[in-house]
JSON list of C-alpha atoms in Angstrom, two decimals:
[
{"chain": "A", "resi": 1, "resn": "LEU", "atom": "CA", "xyz": [-31.91, 12.08, 37.26]},
{"chain": "A", "resi": 2, "resn": "VAL", "atom": "CA", "xyz": [-30.55, 15.44, 36.12]},
{"chain": "A", "resi": 3, "resn": "VAL", "atom": "CA", "xyz": [-28.56, 15.64, 32.89]},
{"chain": "A", "resi": 4, "resn": "PHE", "atom": "CA", "xyz": [-26.23, 18.51, 32.05]},
{"chain": "A", "resi": 5, "resn": "LYS", "atom": "CA", "xyz": [-24.69, 18.70, 28.58]},
{"chain": "A", "resi": 6, "resn": "ARG", "atom": "CA", "xyz": [-22.02, 21.17, 27.66]},
{"chain": "A", "resi": 7, "resn": "GLU", "atom": "CA", "xyz": [-19.86, 21.51, 24.56]},
{"chain": "A", "resi": 8, "resn": "LEU", "atom": "CA", "xyz": [-16.23, 21.89, 25.51]},
{"chain": "A", "resi": 9, "resn": "ARG", "atom": "CA", "xyz": [-13.56, 24.06, 23.98]},
{"chain": "A", "resi": 10, "resn": "PRO", "atom": "CA", "xyz": [-11.41, 22.50, 21.27]},
{"chain": "A", "resi": 11, "resn": "ILE", "atom": "CA", "xyz": [-8.77, 19.92, 22.08]},
{"chain": "A", "resi": 12, "resn": "PRO", "atom": "CA", "xyz": [-6.00, 20.20, 23.17]},
{"chain": "A", "resi": 13, "resn": "GLY", "atom": "CA", "xyz": [-7.17, 21.70, 26.37]},
{"chain": "A", "resi": 14, "resn": "ARG", "atom": "CA", "xyz": [-7.59, 21.05, 30.03]},
{"chain": "A", "resi": 15, "resn": "LEU", "atom": "CA", "xyz": [-10.79, 19.88, 31.64]},
{"chain": "A", "resi": 16, "resn": "CYS", "atom": "CA", "xyz": [-11.42, 20.32, 35.34]},
{"chain": "A", "resi": 17, "resn": "VAL", "atom": "CA", "xyz": [-14.62, 19.08, 36.97]},
{"chain": "A", "resi": 18, "resn": "ARG", "atom": "CA", "xyz": [-15.72, 19.95, 40.52]},
{"chain": "A", "resi": 19, "resn": "VAL", "atom": "CA", "xyz": [-18.73, 18.35, 42.13]},
{"chain": "A", "resi": 20, "resn": "ARG", "atom": "CA", "xyz": [-20.31, 18.83, 45.53]},
{"chain": "A", "resi": 21, "resn": "GLY", "atom": "CA", "xyz": [-23.06, 16.99, 47.31]},
{"chain": "A", "resi": 22, "resn": "GLU", "atom": "CA", "xyz": [-24.06, 13.48, 48.20]},
{"chain": "A", "resi": 23, "resn": "GLY", "atom": "CA", "xyz": [-25.06, 10.59, 46.00]},
{"chain": "A", "resi": 24, "resn": "SER", "atom": "CA", "xyz": [-23.63, 9.22, 42.81]},
{"chain": "A", "resi": 25, "resn": "ALA", "atom": "CA", "xyz": [-22.46, 10.90, 39.65]},
{"chain": "A", "resi": 26, "resn": "LEU", "atom": "CA", "xyz": [-21.45, 9.81, 36.19]},
{"chain": "A", "resi": 27, "resn": "LEU", "atom": "CA", "xyz": [-19.15, 11.84, 33.99]},
{"chain": "A", "resi": 28, "resn": "GLN", "atom": "CA", "xyz": [-19.03, 10.86, 30.34]},
{"chain": "A", "resi": 29, "resn": "ILE", "atom": "CA", "xyz": [-16.75, 12.49, 27.77]},
{"chain": "A", "resi": 30, "resn": "SER", "atom": "CA", "xyz": [-16.69, 11.69, 24.07]},
{"chain": "A", "resi": 31, "resn": "THR", "atom": "CA", "xyz": [-13.89, 12.77, 21.78]},
{"chain": "A", "resi": 32, "resn": "ARG", "atom": "CA", "xyz": [-13.99, 12.09, 18.06]},
{"chain": "A", "resi": 33, "resn": "TYR", "atom": "CA", "xyz": [-11.26, 12.56, 15.53]},
{"chain": "A", "resi": 34, "resn": "ASN", "atom": "CA", "xyz": [-11.61, 12.57, 11.77]},
{"chain": "A", "resi": 35, "resn": "VAL", "atom": "CA", "xyz": [-8.35, 10.75, 11.14]},
{"chain": "A", "resi": 36, "resn": "ARG", "atom": "CA", "xyz": [-7.99, 7.72, 8.91]},
{"chain": "A", "resi": 37, "resn": "GLU", "atom": "CA", "xyz": [-6.94, 4.69, 10.93]},
{"chain": "A", "resi": 38, "resn": "GLN", "atom": "CA", "xyz": [-3.46, 3.39, 10.26]},
{"chain": "A", "resi": 39, "resn": "GLY", "atom": "CA", "xyz": [-3.50, 0.72, 7.58]},
{"chain": "A", "resi": 40, "resn": "GLU", "atom": "CA", "xyz": [-6.93, 1.77, 6.33]},
{"chain": "A", "resi": 41, "resn": "THR", "atom": "CA", "xyz": [-7.02, 2.32, 2.59]},
{"chain": "A", "resi": 42, "resn": "SER", "atom": "CA", "xyz": [-9.36, 4.50, 0.62]},
{"chain": "A", "resi": 43, "resn": "ALA", "atom": "CA", "xyz": [-12.41, 2.87, -0.93]},
{"chain": "A", "resi": 44, "resn": "PHE", "atom": "CA", "xyz": [-12.01, 4.96, -4.11]},
{"chain": "A", "resi": 45, "resn": "SER", "atom": "CA", "xyz": [-9.20, 6.15, -6.31]},
{"chain": "A", "resi": 46, "resn": "LEU", "atom": "CA", "xyz": [-9.70, 9.75, -7.39]},
{"chain": "A", "resi": 47, "resn": "ASN", "atom": "CA", "xyz": [-7.66, 11.57, -10.03]},
{"chain": "A", "resi": 48, "resn": "HIS", "atom": "CA", "xyz": [-8.23, 14.98, -11.53]},
{"chain": "A", "resi": 49, "resn": "THR", "atom": "CA", "xyz": [-6.88, 17.40, -14.12]},
{"chain": "A", "resi": 50, "resn": "VAL", "atom": "CA", "xyz": [-7.45, 21.12, -14.36]},
{"chain": "A", "resi": 51, "resn": "THR", "atom": "CA", "xyz": [-7.09, 22.57, -17.86]},
{"chain": "A", "resi": 52, "resn": "HIS", "atom": "CA", "xyz": [-7.20, 26.25, -18.79]},
{"chain": "A", "resi": 53, "resn": "ILE", "atom": "CA", "xyz": [-9.44, 26.27, -21.89]},
{"chain": "A", "resi": 54, "resn": "LYS", "atom": "CA", "xyz": [-9.57, 29.98, -22.64]},
{"chain": "A", "resi": 55, "resn": "GLU", "atom": "CA", "xyz": [-9.70, 33.24, -20.77]},
{"chain": "A", "resi": 56, "resn": "LYS", "atom": "CA", "xyz": [-12.02, 32.89, -17.77]},
{"chain": "A", "resi": 57, "resn": "MET", "atom": "CA", "xyz": [-12.78, 29.20, -18.46]},
{"chain": "A", "resi": 58, "resn": "TYR", "atom": "CA", "xyz": [-11.36, 25.96, -17.04]},
{"chain": "A", "resi": 59, "resn": "SER", "atom": "CA", "xyz": [-12.19, 22.29, -17.42]},
{"chain": "A", "resi": 60, "resn": "ILE", "atom": "CA", "xyz": [-12.01, 19.98, -14.41]},
{"chain": "A", "resi": 61, "resn": "GLY", "atom": "CA", "xyz": [-11.55, 16.35, -15.42]},
{"chain": "A", "resi": 62, "resn": "ILE", "atom": "CA", "xyz": [-12.36, 13.70, -12.83]},
{"chain": "A", "resi": 63, "resn": "CYS", "atom": "CA", "xyz": [-11.74, 9.93, -12.86]},
{"chain": "A", "resi": 64, "resn": "THR", "atom": "CA", "xyz": [-12.70, 7.63, -10.01]},
{"chain": "A", "resi": 65, "resn": "ARG", "atom": "CA", "xyz": [-12.72, 3.86, -9.43]},
{"chain": "A", "resi": 66, "resn": "TRP", "atom": "CA", "xyz": [-14.00, 1.56, -6.67]},
{"chain": "A", "resi": 67, "resn": "LEU", "atom": "CA", "xyz": [-11.05, -0.15, -4.91]},
{"chain": "A", "resi": 68, "resn": "ARG", "atom": "CA", "xyz": [-12.73, -2.46, -2.39]},
{"chain": "A", "resi": 69, "resn": "THR", "atom": "CA", "xyz": [-12.60, -6.13, -3.34]},
{"chain": "A", "resi": 70, "resn": "GLN", "atom": "CA", "xyz": [-15.28, -7.14, -0.81]},
{"chain": "A", "resi": 71, "resn": "ALA", "atom": "CA", "xyz": [-17.99, -5.77, -3.12]},
{"chain": "A", "resi": 72, "resn": "PRO", "atom": "CA", "xyz": [-18.02, -5.37, -6.93]},
{"chain": "A", "resi": 73, "resn": "SER", "atom": "CA", "xyz": [-19.16, -1.74, -6.67]},
{"chain": "A", "resi": 74, "resn": "SER", "atom": "CA", "xyz": [-20.07, 1.05, -4.33]},
{"chain": "A", "resi": 75, "resn": "ASN", "atom": "CA", "xyz": [-23.63, 1.91, -3.45]},
{"chain": "A", "resi": 76, "resn": "MET", "atom": "CA", "xyz": [-24.88, 5.17, -4.93]},
{"chain": "A", "resi": 77, "resn": "ALA", "atom": "CA", "xyz": [-21.84, 7.44, -5.16]},
{"chain": "A", "resi": 78, "resn": "LEU", "atom": "CA", "xyz": [-21.72, 11.18, -4.57]},
{"chain": "A", "resi": 79, "resn": "VAL", "atom": "CA", "xyz": [-19.04, 13.29, -6.26]},
{"chain": "A", "resi": 80, "resn": "THR", "atom": "CA", "xyz": [-18.73, 16.79, -4.81]},
{"chain": "A", "resi": 81, "resn": "ILE", "atom": "CA", "xyz": [-16.79, 19.56, -6.52]},
{"chain": "A", "resi": 82, "resn": "LYS", "atom": "CA", "xyz": [-16.32, 22.73, -4.54]},
{"chain": "A", "resi": 83, "resn": "LEU", "atom": "CA", "xyz": [-15.81, 25.55, -7.01]},
{"chain": "A", "resi": 84, "resn": "PRO", "atom": "CA", "xyz": [-13.24, 28.27, -6.44]},
{"chain": "A", "resi": 85, "resn": "SER", "atom": "CA", "xyz": [-14.64, 31.67, -5.48]},
{"chain": "A", "resi": 86, "resn": "GLY", "atom": "CA", "xyz": [-15.79, 33.60, -8.53]},
{"chain": "A", "resi": 87, "resn": "TYR", "atom": "CA", "xyz": [-16.54, 30.53, -10.71]},
{"chain": "A", "resi": 88, "resn": "VAL", "atom": "CA", "xyz": [-19.80, 28.91, -11.82]},
{"chain": "A", "resi": 89, "resn": "ALA", "atom": "CA", "xyz": [-20.83, 25.87, -13.84]},
{"chain": "A", "resi": 90, "resn": "SER", "atom": "CA", "xyz": [-23.39, 25.92, -16.64]},
{"chain": "A", "resi": 91, "resn": "PRO", "atom": "CA", "xyz": [-26.62, 24.04, -15.85]},
{"chain": "A", "resi": 92, "resn": "ASP", "atom": "CA", "xyz": [-26.96, 23.27, -19.59]},
{"chain": "A", "resi": 93, "resn": "GLU", "atom": "CA", "xyz": [-23.61, 21.49, -19.57]},
{"chain": "A", "resi": 94, "resn": "LEU", "atom": "CA", "xyz": [-24.54, 19.57, -16.41]},
{"chain": "A", "resi": 95, "resn": "ASP", "atom": "CA", "xyz": [-27.78, 18.47, -18.10]},
{"chain": "A", "resi": 96, "resn": "ALA", "atom": "CA", "xyz": [-25.70, 17.21, -21.04]},
{"chain": "A", "resi": 97, "resn": "LEU", "atom": "CA", "xyz": [-23.66, 15.08, -18.61]},
{"chain": "A", "resi": 98, "resn": "LYS", "atom": "CA", "xyz": [-26.89, 13.57, -17.26]},
{"chain": "A", "resi": 99, "resn": "ARG", "atom": "CA", "xyz": [-27.99, 12.64, -20.79]},
{"chain": "A", "resi": 100, "resn": "ASN", "atom": "CA", "xyz": [-24.73, 10.69, -21.29]},
{"chain": "A", "resi": 101, "resn": "SER", "atom": "CA", "xyz": [-26.07, 7.19, -20.55]},
{"chain": "A", "resi": 102, "resn": "GLY", "atom": "CA", "xyz": [-22.58, 5.71, -20.12]},
{"chain": "A", "resi": 103, "resn": "LEU", "atom": "CA", "xyz": [-22.03, 7.76, -16.95]},
{"chain": "A", "resi": 104, "resn": "GLN", "atom": "CA", "xyz": [-25.06, 6.41, -15.04]},
{"chain": "A", "resi": 105, "resn": "LEU", "atom": "CA", "xyz": [-25.50, 9.90, -13.59]},
{"chain": "A", "resi": 106, "resn": "GLU", "atom": "CA", "xyz": [-28.79, 9.85, -11.70]},
{"chain": "A", "resi": 107, "resn": "ARG", "atom": "CA", "xyz": [-28.92, 13.58, -10.97]},
{"chain": "A", "resi": 108, "resn": "TRP", "atom": "CA", "xyz": [-26.89, 16.67, -10.21]},
{"chain": "A", "resi": 109, "resn": "ASP", "atom": "CA", "xyz": [-27.41, 19.63, -7.87]},
{"chain": "A", "resi": 110, "resn": "ILE", "atom": "CA", "xyz": [-25.82, 23.00, -7.27]},
{"chain": "A", "resi": 111, "resn": "ASP", "atom": "CA", "xyz": [-25.72, 24.46, -3.77]},
{"chain": "A", "resi": 112, "resn": "GLY", "atom": "CA", "xyz": [-23.80, 27.72, -3.63]},
{"chain": "A", "resi": 113, "resn": "ARG", "atom": "CA", "xyz": [-20.30, 26.96, -4.85]},
{"chain": "A", "resi": 114, "resn": "GLN", "atom": "CA", "xyz": [-20.67, 23.18, -4.64]},
{"chain": "A", "resi": 115, "resn": "LEU", "atom": "CA", "xyz": [-21.64, 20.81, -7.44]},
{"chain": "A", "resi": 116, "resn": "PHE", "atom": "CA", "xyz": [-23.10, 17.43, -6.46]},
{"chain": "A", "resi": 117, "resn": "PHE", "atom": "CA", "xyz": [-23.21, 14.48, -8.85]},
{"chain": "A", "resi": 118, "resn": "TYR", "atom": "CA", "xyz": [-25.16, 11.37, -7.84]},
{"chain": "A", "resi": 119, "resn": "PHE", "atom": "CA", "xyz": [-24.05, 8.21, -9.67]},
{"chain": "A", "resi": 120, "resn": "GLU", "atom": "CA", "xyz": [-25.88, 4.88, -9.57]},
{"chain": "A", "resi": 121, "resn": "LYS", "atom": "CA", "xyz": [-22.60, 3.21, -8.52]},
{"chain": "A", "resi": 122, "resn": "VAL", "atom": "CA", "xyz": [-18.84, 3.24, -9.07]},
{"chain": "A", "resi": 123, "resn": "THR", "atom": "CA", "xyz": [-17.13, 0.02, -10.14]},
{"chain": "A", "resi": 124, "resn": "ALA", "atom": "CA", "xyz": [-13.52, -1.01, -10.64]},
{"chain": "A", "resi": 125, "resn": "GLU", "atom": "CA", "xyz": [-13.79, 0.39, -14.17]},
{"chain": "A", "resi": 126, "resn": "ALA", "atom": "CA", "xyz": [-12.82, 4.07, -14.30]},
{"chain": "A", "resi": 127, "resn": "LEU", "atom": "CA", "xyz": [-15.71, 6.52, -14.24]},
{"chain": "A", "resi": 128, "resn": "CYS", "atom": "CA", "xyz": [-14.50, 9.71, -15.93]},
{"chain": "A", "resi": 129, "resn": "PHE", "atom": "CA", "xyz": [-16.19, 12.99, -16.76]},
{"chain": "A", "resi": 130, "resn": "ALA", "atom": "CA", "xyz": [-15.32, 16.68, -17.12]},
{"chain": "A", "resi": 131, "resn": "VAL", "atom": "CA", "xyz": [-17.02, 19.88, -16.02]},
{"chain": "A", "resi": 132, "resn": "SER", "atom": "CA", "xyz": [-16.31, 23.32, -17.45]},
{"chain": "A", "resi": 133, "resn": "ILE", "atom": "CA", "xyz": [-16.39, 26.29, -15.12]},
{"chain": "A", "resi": 134, "resn": "ASP", "atom": "CA", "xyz": [-16.58, 29.96, -16.05]},
{"chain": "A", "resi": 135, "resn": "GLN", "atom": "CA", "xyz": [-15.39, 32.98, -14.13]},
{"chain": "A", "resi": 136, "resn": "ASP", "atom": "CA", "xyz": [-18.32, 35.21, -13.25]},
{"chain": "A", "resi": 137, "resn": "SER", "atom": "CA", "xyz": [-16.50, 37.57, -10.89]},
{"chain": "A", "resi": 138, "resn": "VAL", "atom": "CA", "xyz": [-12.88, 38.45, -10.21]},
{"chain": "A", "resi": 139, "resn": "VAL", "atom": "CA", "xyz": [-11.44, 37.11, -6.96]},
{"chain": "A", "resi": 140, "resn": "ASP", "atom": "CA", "xyz": [-7.77, 37.50, -6.13]},
{"chain": "A", "resi": 141, "resn": "LYS", "atom": "CA", "xyz": [-5.69, 35.02, -4.12]},
{"chain": "A", "resi": 142, "resn": "LYS", "atom": "CA", "xyz": [-7.92, 32.02, -4.69]},
{"chain": "A", "resi": 143, "resn": "GLN", "atom": "CA", "xyz": [-7.54, 29.28, -2.12]},
{"chain": "A", "resi": 144, "resn": "PRO", "atom": "CA", "xyz": [-7.29, 25.55, -2.91]},
{"chain": "A", "resi": 145, "resn": "THR", "atom": "CA", "xyz": [-10.60, 23.76, -2.96]},
{"chain": "A", "resi": 146, "resn": "PHE", "atom": "CA", "xyz": [-11.60, 20.10, -3.19]},
{"chain": "A", "resi": 147, "resn": "ILE", "atom": "CA", "xyz": [-13.14, 17.24, -5.11]},
{"chain": "A", "resi": 148, "resn": "ARG", "atom": "CA", "xyz": [-14.60, 14.36, -3.09]},
{"chain": "A", "resi": 149, "resn": "VAL", "atom": "CA", "xyz": [-16.14, 11.01, -4.00]},
{"chain": "A", "resi": 150, "resn": "GLN", "atom": "CA", "xyz": [-17.99, 9.03, -1.36]},
{"chain": "A", "resi": 151, "resn": "ASP", "atom": "CA", "xyz": [-20.42, 6.18, -0.99]},
{"chain": "A", "resi": 152, "resn": "TYR", "atom": "CA", "xyz": [-23.77, 7.88, -0.38]},
{"chain": "A", "resi": 153, "resn": "TYR", "atom": "CA", "xyz": [-24.91, 5.32, 2.21]},
{"chain": "A", "resi": 154, "resn": "GLU", "atom": "CA", "xyz": [-21.49, 4.72, 3.80]},
{"chain": "A", "resi": 155, "resn": "PRO", "atom": "CA", "xyz": [-19.82, 8.15, 3.66]},
{"chain": "A", "resi": 156, "resn": "GLN", "atom": "CA", "xyz": [-16.74, 6.92, 5.52]},
{"chain": "A", "resi": 157, "resn": "HIS", "atom": "CA", "xyz": [-15.85, 5.23, 2.20]},
{"chain": "A", "resi": 158, "resn": "GLU", "atom": "CA", "xyz": [-14.45, 8.27, 0.43]},
{"chain": "A", "resi": 159, "resn": "ALA", "atom": "CA", "xyz": [-11.50, 9.91, -1.27]},
{"chain": "A", "resi": 160, "resn": "THR", "atom": "CA", "xyz": [-10.72, 13.64, -1.44]},
{"chain": "A", "resi": 161, "resn": "VAL", "atom": "CA", "xyz": [-8.22, 15.67, -3.47]},
{"chain": "A", "resi": 162, "resn": "GLU", "atom": "CA", "xyz": [-7.45, 19.38, -3.49]},
{"chain": "A", "resi": 163, "resn": "TYR", "atom": "CA", "xyz": [-7.10, 21.45, -6.63]},
{"chain": "A", "resi": 164, "resn": "THR", "atom": "CA", "xyz": [-6.22, 25.02, -7.53]},
{"chain": "A", "resi": 165, "resn": "LEU", "atom": "CA", "xyz": [-6.56, 27.16, -10.61]},
{"chain": "A", "resi": 166, "resn": "VAL", "atom": "CA", "xyz": [-3.59, 28.95, -12.12]},
{"chain": "A", "resi": 167, "resn": "GLN", "atom": "CA", "xyz": [-3.20, 32.23, -10.26]},
{"chain": "A", "resi": 168, "resn": "ARG", "atom": "CA", "xyz": [-3.30, 35.30, -12.47]},
{"chain": "A", "resi": 169, "resn": "PRO", "atom": "CA", "xyz": [-2.88, 38.80, -11.05]},
{"chain": "A", "resi": 170, "resn": "VAL", "atom": "CA", "xyz": [-6.18, 40.65, -10.79]},
{"chain": "A", "resi": 171, "resn": "CYS", "atom": "CA", "xyz": [-4.70, 43.98, -11.92]},
{"chain": "A", "resi": 172, "resn": "GLY", "atom": "CA", "xyz": [-2.04, 42.82, -14.37]},
{"chain": "A", "resi": 173, "resn": "ASP", "atom": "CA", "xyz": [1.68, 42.16, -13.97]},
{"chain": "A", "resi": 174, "resn": "ASN", "atom": "CA", "xyz": [2.67, 45.82, -13.51]},
{"chain": "A", "resi": 175, "resn": "PHE", "atom": "CA", "xyz": [0.36, 46.53, -10.59]},
{"chain": "A", "resi": 176, "resn": "THR", "atom": "CA", "xyz": [2.03, 47.44, -7.29]},
{"chain": "A", "resi": 177, "resn": "TYR", "atom": "CA", "xyz": [0.41, 47.87, -3.89]}
]
């Protein structure tokens, strides 16, 4: 038995297969889409606020709740915040969140521009917290980024929202190109 595997170009596209010889052949094609099925509801509610605290500093407030009635809570939950380019979070502040026993925050991690918060579980009662971010470099034309909550062991149970920071011109209002 000889197996050939080949990754195909993105869909939509056309696939033509030509075979020659004698014997039998099996052609198997798998296509996967990351689209929520019609009628499927999110396992979590996810709300956020972005507040400009002072120059070069914002606060991102996050509230999430478990919506599934089949179980009283999620498994371990992972909240991911992708930071806008040019912004960082303070590890000291993240440690303070971990010390807040009411949050049931097991741990946090930073990987590049992403913050990861691992919670013991999320229940139907709102789980709310805020993270301050500071500008460490100037980046113009910031793109929207995201906040996601998901069940760590069943990641298909998730909710995602986009957020943006207030755009301010890098060179002031009177700058022309």
